[in-house]
Amino acid sequence: MESNPLFKTLSFIADFYDRCKFGCEGVEGYRKSTDMRKCIHFILELEKSGFLDNRRTSFLDLGCADGRVNVMMSYMVRKSIGIEIDPDILSEYAPMKEKLTLQLQEAGLIPPPENISVFQGSSLEEQTYRQVFEKTGVSFQEIDFFYTYITLHDLFGELIAEKAKPGALYMVYGFSKVLPRYEGLERVLSDVGSQGIAALYRKK
Ligand SMILES: C[S@@+](CC[C@H](N)C(=O)[O-])C[C@H]1O[C@@H](n2cnc3c(N)ncnc32)[C@H](O)[C@@H]1O
């Protein structure tokens, strides 16, 4: 893993975001942050196995919060798209990415590619995808790889089973041992990156 030319950059990004991890539940909703160290393992395995390709993959984090997974994924995909329902949380994306980019440049590392687009809205509503299409040219049916950290994973599973293209991938973070099942999707990896926390599904 360490031999990957991006490893130093990805490690720097993981440390940057993992310094401010969130973990809260309450009346305002549910917010937890993906462990970015684990994320390095995911994306390197997914890239090696051909599930991610920076020439063609369109990625969508269905509840992206401050866009940290989008930033990490941006190196491995063609388009890295995020949707977040809470405008306050989403407003953290741009200043954090700007700060990170400066620090990466100062450290002589690779800044994130200009392929990230984040949107405020609900991932369950069609009008959000109209906005995404207008800005990125990517429709829901063209998304290759969906991601969620537990949030609404069952509803998103239904949406993908109903509307995504056959073969579209769905990665769910936050489960180990007892893994959810989604009608219309098959499980292709039970433990992505051997981190005991995420599984990968594919629309049949
Ligand atoms: C558990 S956090 C995960 C954040 C980020 N994906 C990560 O892994 O670090 C889930 C996020 O989904 C957002 N969310 C909840 N319902 C949503 C919806 N219908 N559409 C878009 N975002 C939603 C929450 O506000 C929260 O920020």
mmCIF file of C-alpha atoms and ligand atoms in Angstrom:
data_model
loop_
_atom_site.group_PDB
_atom_site.id
_atom_site.type_symbol
_atom_site.label_atom_id
_atom_site.label_comp_id
_atom_site.label_asym_id
_atom_site.label_seq_id
_atom_site.Cartn_x
_atom_site.Cartn_y
_atom_site.Cartn_z
ATOM 1 C CA MET A 1 0.000 0.000 0.000
ATOM 2 C CA GLU A 2 2.821 2.356 0.935
ATOM 3 C CA SER A 3 4.347 1.853 -2.515
ATOM 4 C CA ASN A 4 1.379 3.584 -4.166
ATOM 5 C CA PRO A 5 2.574 6.993 -5.471
ATOM 6 C CA LEU A 6 -0.449 8.679 -3.877
ATOM 7 C CA PHE A 7 0.060 7.133 -0.460
ATOM 8 C CA LYS A 8 1.843 10.124 1.122
ATOM 9 C CA THR A 9 -0.791 12.536 -0.161
ATOM 10 C CA LEU A 10 -3.671 10.331 0.993
ATOM 11 C CA SER A 11 -2.069 9.883 4.428
ATOM 12 C CA PHE A 12 -1.706 13.646 4.792
ATOM 13 C CA ILE A 13 -5.387 14.078 3.900
ATOM 14 C CA ALA A 14 -6.422 11.354 6.364
ATOM 15 C CA ASP A 15 -4.516 13.033 9.196
ATOM 16 C CA PHE A 16 -5.955 16.434 8.278
ATOM 17 C CA TYR A 17 -9.585 15.274 8.488
ATOM 18 C CA ASP A 18 -9.194 12.713 11.264
ATOM 19 C CA ARG A 19 -8.014 15.527 13.553
ATOM 20 C CA CYS A 20 -11.627 16.778 13.504
ATOM 21 C CA LYS A 21 -13.819 13.694 13.441
ATOM 22 C CA PHE A 22 -17.499 14.001 14.336
ATOM 23 C CA GLY A 23 -19.611 11.524 16.230
ATOM 24 C CA CYS A 24 -23.013 12.739 17.366
ATOM 25 C CA GLU A 25 -26.639 11.717 17.384
ATOM 26 C CA GLY A 26 -29.522 13.902 18.451
ATOM 27 C CA VAL A 27 -32.503 16.027 17.497
ATOM 28 C CA GLU A 28 -30.422 17.685 14.785
ATOM 29 C CA GLY A 29 -29.863 14.307 13.159
ATOM 30 C CA TYR A 30 -26.993 11.913 12.935
ATOM 31 C CA ARG A 31 -23.496 12.918 12.035
ATOM 32 C CA LYS A 32 -20.436 10.763 12.111
ATOM 33 C CA SER A 33 -17.303 10.978 10.048
ATOM 34 C CA THR A 34 -15.747 8.199 8.020
ATOM 35 C CA ASP A 35 -12.370 7.206 9.433
ATOM 36 C CA MET A 36 -10.077 8.509 6.736
ATOM 37 C CA ARG A 37 -7.232 6.124 7.548
ATOM 38 C CA LYS A 38 -9.626 3.258 6.817
ATOM 39 C CA CYS A 39 -10.715 5.127 3.713
ATOM 40 C CA ILE A 40 -7.171 4.872 2.307
ATOM 41 C CA HIS A 41 -7.409 1.080 2.565
ATOM 42 C CA PHE A 42 -10.815 1.102 0.857
ATOM 43 C CA ILE A 43 -9.882 3.198 -2.084
ATOM 44 C CA LEU A 44 -6.582 1.519 -2.806
ATOM 45 C CA GLU A 45 -8.239 -1.911 -2.785
ATOM 46 C CA LEU A 46 -11.162 -0.681 -4.859
ATOM 47 C CA GLU A 47 -8.839 0.868 -7.412
ATOM 48 C CA LYS A 48 -6.656 -2.240 -7.595
ATOM 49 C CA SER A 49 -9.718 -4.442 -8.126
ATOM 50 C CA GLY A 50 -11.006 -2.191 -10.900
ATOM 51 C CA PHE A 51 -14.058 -0.860 -9.006
ATOM 52 C CA LEU A 52 -12.709 2.707 -9.265
ATOM 53 C CA ASP A 53 -11.160 4.241 -12.359
ATOM 54 C CA ASN A 54 -10.076 7.874 -12.549
ATOM 55 C CA ARG A 55 -10.855 7.996 -16.299
ATOM 56 C CA ARG A 56 -14.511 7.013 -16.001
ATOM 57 C CA THR A 57 -16.003 6.536 -12.509
ATOM 58 C CA SER A 58 -18.692 8.958 -11.306
ATOM 59 C CA PHE A 59 -18.844 8.788 -7.502
ATOM 60 C CA LEU A 60 -21.641 10.073 -5.234
ATOM 61 C CA ASP A 61 -21.548 10.411 -1.446
ATOM 62 C CA LEU A 62 -25.281 10.451 -0.624
ATOM 63 C CA GLY A 63 -24.753 12.372 2.656
ATOM 64 C CA CYS A 64 -21.398 14.046 2.252
ATOM 65 C CA ALA A 65 -21.261 16.376 5.312
ATOM 66 C CA ASP A 66 -17.984 18.370 4.940
ATOM 67 C CA GLY A 67 -17.060 16.437 1.793
ATOM 68 C CA ARG A 68 -14.092 14.605 3.276
ATOM 69 C CA VAL A 69 -14.829 11.340 1.449
ATOM 70 C CA ASN A 70 -15.278 13.316 -1.768
ATOM 71 C CA VAL A 71 -11.838 14.836 -1.349
ATOM 72 C CA MET A 72 -10.205 11.448 -0.783
ATOM 73 C CA MET A 73 -12.107 9.861 -3.673
ATOM 74 C CA SER A 74 -11.321 12.710 -6.064
ATOM 75 C CA TYR A 75 -7.919 11.176 -6.824
ATOM 76 C CA MET A 76 -9.473 7.852 -7.841
ATOM 77 C CA VAL A 77 -12.509 8.899 -9.881
ATOM 78 C CA ARG A 78 -13.456 11.088 -12.831
ATOM 79 C CA LYS A 79 -16.164 13.001 -10.944
ATOM 80 C CA SER A 80 -16.571 13.176 -7.192
ATOM 81 C CA ILE A 81 -20.051 14.400 -6.268
ATOM 82 C CA GLY A 82 -21.512 14.987 -2.807
ATOM 83 C CA ILE A 83 -25.014 15.812 -1.574
ATOM 84 C CA GLU A 84 -25.671 17.135 1.932
ATOM 85 C CA ILE A 85 -29.030 18.082 3.386
ATOM 86 C CA ASP A 86 -27.704 20.382 6.130
ATOM 87 C CA PRO A 87 -26.416 23.700 4.735
ATOM 88 C CA ASP A 88 -24.399 24.489 7.886
ATOM 89 C CA ILE A 89 -22.511 21.230 7.671
ATOM 90 C CA LEU A 90 -21.959 21.619 3.935
ATOM 91 C CA SER A 91 -20.569 25.122 4.476
ATOM 92 C CA GLU A 92 -17.544 23.507 6.125
ATOM 93 C CA TYR A 93 -16.524 21.904 2.828
ATOM 94 C CA ALA A 94 -14.966 24.861 0.984
ATOM 95 C CA PRO A 95 -12.865 26.391 3.800
ATOM 96 C CA MET A 96 -11.577 22.992 4.868
ATOM 97 C CA LYS A 97 -10.647 22.010 1.340
ATOM 98 C CA GLU A 98 -8.922 25.369 0.821
ATOM 99 C CA LYS A 99 -6.909 24.962 4.023
ATOM 100 C CA LEU A 100 -6.017 21.369 3.092
ATOM 101 C CA THR A 101 -4.951 22.357 -0.428
ATOM 102 C CA LEU A 102 -2.564 25.019 0.926
ATOM 103 C CA GLN A 103 -1.068 22.573 3.393
ATOM 104 C CA LEU A 104 -0.634 19.909 0.696
ATOM 105 C CA GLN A 105 1.118 22.419 -1.558
ATOM 106 C CA GLU A 106 3.396 23.541 1.264
ATOM 107 C CA ALA A 107 4.290 19.906 1.914
ATOM 108 C CA GLY A 108 5.064 19.305 -1.794
ATOM 109 C CA LEU A 109 2.132 16.881 -2.119
ATOM 110 C CA ILE A 110 -0.606 16.610 -4.747
ATOM 111 C CA PRO A 111 -3.623 18.940 -4.312
ATOM 112 C CA PRO A 112 -7.109 17.462 -4.967
ATOM 113 C CA PRO A 113 -8.121 17.441 -8.647
ATOM 114 C CA GLU A 114 -10.747 19.941 -9.809
ATOM 115 C CA ASN A 115 -13.420 17.258 -10.138
ATOM 116 C CA ILE A 116 -15.372 17.687 -6.898
ATOM 117 C CA SER A 117 -18.910 19.155 -6.837
ATOM 118 C CA VAL A 118 -21.037 19.325 -3.707
ATOM 119 C CA PHE A 119 -24.741 20.190 -3.500
ATOM 120 C CA GLN A 120 -27.148 21.161 -0.763
ATOM 121 C CA GLY A 121 -30.340 19.092 -0.873
ATOM 122 C CA SER A 122 -31.812 15.697 -0.132
ATOM 123 C CA SER A 123 -30.446 12.642 -1.886
ATOM 124 C CA LEU A 124 -33.982 11.273 -1.876
ATOM 125 C CA GLU A 125 -35.400 14.086 -4.013
ATOM 126 C CA GLU A 126 -35.416 14.257 -7.787
ATOM 127 C CA GLN A 127 -34.896 18.007 -7.881
ATOM 128 C CA THR A 128 -31.484 17.543 -6.220
ATOM 129 C CA TYR A 129 -30.410 15.279 -9.088
ATOM 130 C CA ARG A 130 -31.631 17.867 -11.602
ATOM 131 C CA GLN A 131 -29.237 20.358 -9.962
ATOM 132 C CA VAL A 132 -26.431 17.786 -10.031
ATOM 133 C CA PHE A 133 -27.054 17.121 -13.730
ATOM 134 C CA GLU A 134 -27.124 20.831 -14.606
ATOM 135 C CA LYS A 135 -23.744 21.423 -12.992
ATOM 136 C CA THR A 136 -21.879 18.164 -13.669
ATOM 137 C CA GLY A 137 -23.651 16.622 -16.669
ATOM 138 C CA VAL A 138 -24.027 13.424 -14.638
ATOM 139 C CA SER A 139 -27.523 12.001 -14.154
ATOM 140 C CA PHE A 140 -28.525 9.569 -11.395
ATOM 141 C CA GLN A 141 -28.476 6.752 -13.956
ATOM 142 C CA GLU A 142 -24.867 7.565 -14.839
ATOM 143 C CA ILE A 143 -23.516 7.280 -11.292
ATOM 144 C CA ASP A 144 -21.166 4.297 -11.084
ATOM 145 C CA PHE A 145 -20.444 4.289 -7.367
ATOM 146 C CA PHE A 146 -22.692 5.367 -4.461
ATOM 147 C CA TYR A 147 -21.552 5.743 -0.837
ATOM 148 C CA THR A 148 -23.201 6.226 2.537
ATOM 149 C CA TYR A 149 -22.084 6.099 6.138
ATOM 150 C CA ILE A 150 -25.130 4.277 7.570
ATOM 151 C CA THR A 151 -27.386 7.278 6.973
ATOM 152 C CA LEU A 152 -30.615 6.214 5.245
ATOM 153 C CA HIS A 153 -28.745 3.172 3.892
ATOM 154 C CA ASP A 154 -31.963 1.166 3.470
ATOM 155 C CA LEU A 155 -33.807 3.955 1.630
ATOM 156 C CA PHE A 156 -30.768 4.663 -0.530
ATOM 157 C CA GLY A 157 -30.548 0.911 -1.221
ATOM 158 C CA GLU A 158 -34.157 0.965 -2.479
ATOM 159 C CA LEU A 159 -33.493 4.041 -4.599
ATOM 160 C CA ILE A 160 -30.436 2.444 -6.205
ATOM 161 C CA ALA A 161 -32.275 -0.860 -6.780
ATOM 162 C CA GLU A 162 -35.102 1.040 -8.470
ATOM 163 C CA LYS A 163 -33.326 3.771 -10.439
ATOM 164 C CA ALA A 164 -29.574 3.217 -10.811
ATOM 165 C CA LYS A 165 -28.078 1.501 -13.843
ATOM 166 C CA PRO A 166 -27.414 -2.258 -13.642
ATOM 167 C CA GLY A 167 -23.912 -2.816 -12.321
ATOM 168 C CA ALA A 168 -23.890 0.398 -10.249
ATOM 169 C CA LEU A 169 -21.956 -0.090 -7.012
ATOM 170 C CA TYR A 170 -23.130 0.847 -3.508
ATOM 171 C CA MET A 171 -20.706 0.974 -0.610
ATOM 172 C CA VAL A 172 -22.138 1.091 2.895
ATOM 173 C CA TYR A 173 -19.845 2.120 5.748
ATOM 174 C CA GLY A 174 -20.655 1.363 9.374
ATOM 175 C CA PHE A 175 -21.446 -2.354 9.444
ATOM 176 C CA SER A 176 -19.405 -5.423 10.241
ATOM 177 C CA LYS A 177 -20.283 -9.072 10.890
ATOM 178 C CA VAL A 178 -24.054 -8.722 10.419
ATOM 179 C CA LEU A 179 -24.405 -7.054 7.056
ATOM 180 C CA PRO A 180 -27.584 -5.586 5.629
ATOM 181 C CA ARG A 181 -29.288 -7.048 2.570
ATOM 182 C CA TYR A 182 -30.896 -4.932 -0.123
ATOM 183 C CA GLU A 183 -33.456 -6.309 -2.504
ATOM 184 C CA GLY A 184 -32.226 -6.014 -6.089
ATOM 185 C CA LEU A 185 -28.576 -5.682 -5.020
ATOM 186 C CA GLU A 186 -25.951 -8.385 -4.571
ATOM 187 C CA ARG A 187 -23.045 -8.198 -2.165
ATOM 188 C CA VAL A 188 -19.703 -8.235 -3.953
ATOM 189 C CA LEU A 189 -17.307 -7.500 -1.060
ATOM 190 C CA SER A 190 -18.131 -8.187 2.599
ATOM 191 C CA ASP A 191 -15.162 -6.329 4.052
ATOM 192 C CA VAL A 192 -13.775 -3.626 1.789
ATOM 193 C CA GLY A 193 -10.072 -3.037 2.450
ATOM 194 C CA SER A 194 -10.172 -5.543 5.378
ATOM 195 C CA GLN A 195 -11.124 -2.797 7.849
ATOM 196 C CA GLY A 196 -14.166 -4.596 9.324
ATOM 197 C CA ILE A 197 -16.467 -1.659 8.667
ATOM 198 C CA ALA A 198 -17.748 -1.481 5.079
ATOM 199 C CA ALA A 199 -19.371 -3.684 2.453
ATOM 200 C CA LEU A 200 -19.822 -3.277 -1.285
ATOM 201 C CA TYR A 201 -23.014 -4.126 -3.213
ATOM 202 C CA ARG A 202 -23.885 -4.114 -6.907
ATOM 203 C CA LYS A 203 -27.193 -3.567 -8.614
ATOM 204 C CA LYS A 204 -28.189 -6.750 -10.449
HETATM 205 C C1 LIG B 1 -23.015 9.901 9.064
HETATM 206 S S1 LIG B 1 -22.785 11.446 8.229
HETATM 207 C C2 LIG B 1 -21.545 10.981 7.070
HETATM 208 C C3 LIG B 1 -20.755 12.108 6.505
HETATM 209 C C4 LIG B 1 -19.697 11.741 5.467
HETATM 210 N N1 LIG B 1 -20.283 10.994 4.357
HETATM 211 C C5 LIG B 1 -18.617 10.905 6.091
HETATM 212 O O1 LIG B 1 -18.676 9.691 5.870
HETATM 213 O O2 LIG B 1 -17.751 11.432 6.792
HETATM 214 C C6 LIG B 1 -24.259 11.529 7.236
HETATM 215 C C7 LIG B 1 -24.612 12.877 6.668
HETATM 216 O O3 LIG B 1 -25.771 12.696 5.835
HETATM 217 C C8 LIG B 1 -26.562 13.857 5.925
HETATM 218 N N2 LIG B 1 -27.936 13.510 5.463
HETATM 219 C C9 LIG B 1 -28.951 12.961 6.174
HETATM 220 N N3 LIG B 1 -30.039 12.784 5.401
HETATM 221 C C10 LIG B 1 -29.709 13.212 4.156
HETATM 222 C C11 LIG B 1 -30.402 13.283 2.913
HETATM 223 N N4 LIG B 1 -31.676 12.868 2.774
HETATM 224 N N5 LIG B 1 -29.759 13.780 1.833
HETATM 225 C C12 LIG B 1 -28.474 14.197 1.936
HETATM 226 N N6 LIG B 1 -27.769 14.186 3.103
HETATM 227 C C13 LIG B 1 -28.362 13.683 4.193
HETATM 228 C C14 LIG B 1 -26.434 14.267 7.393
HETATM 229 O O4 LIG B 1 -26.765 15.627 7.584
HETATM 230 C C15 LIG B 1 -24.965 13.940 7.685
HETATM 231 O O5 LIG B 1 -24.137 15.061 7.493
#
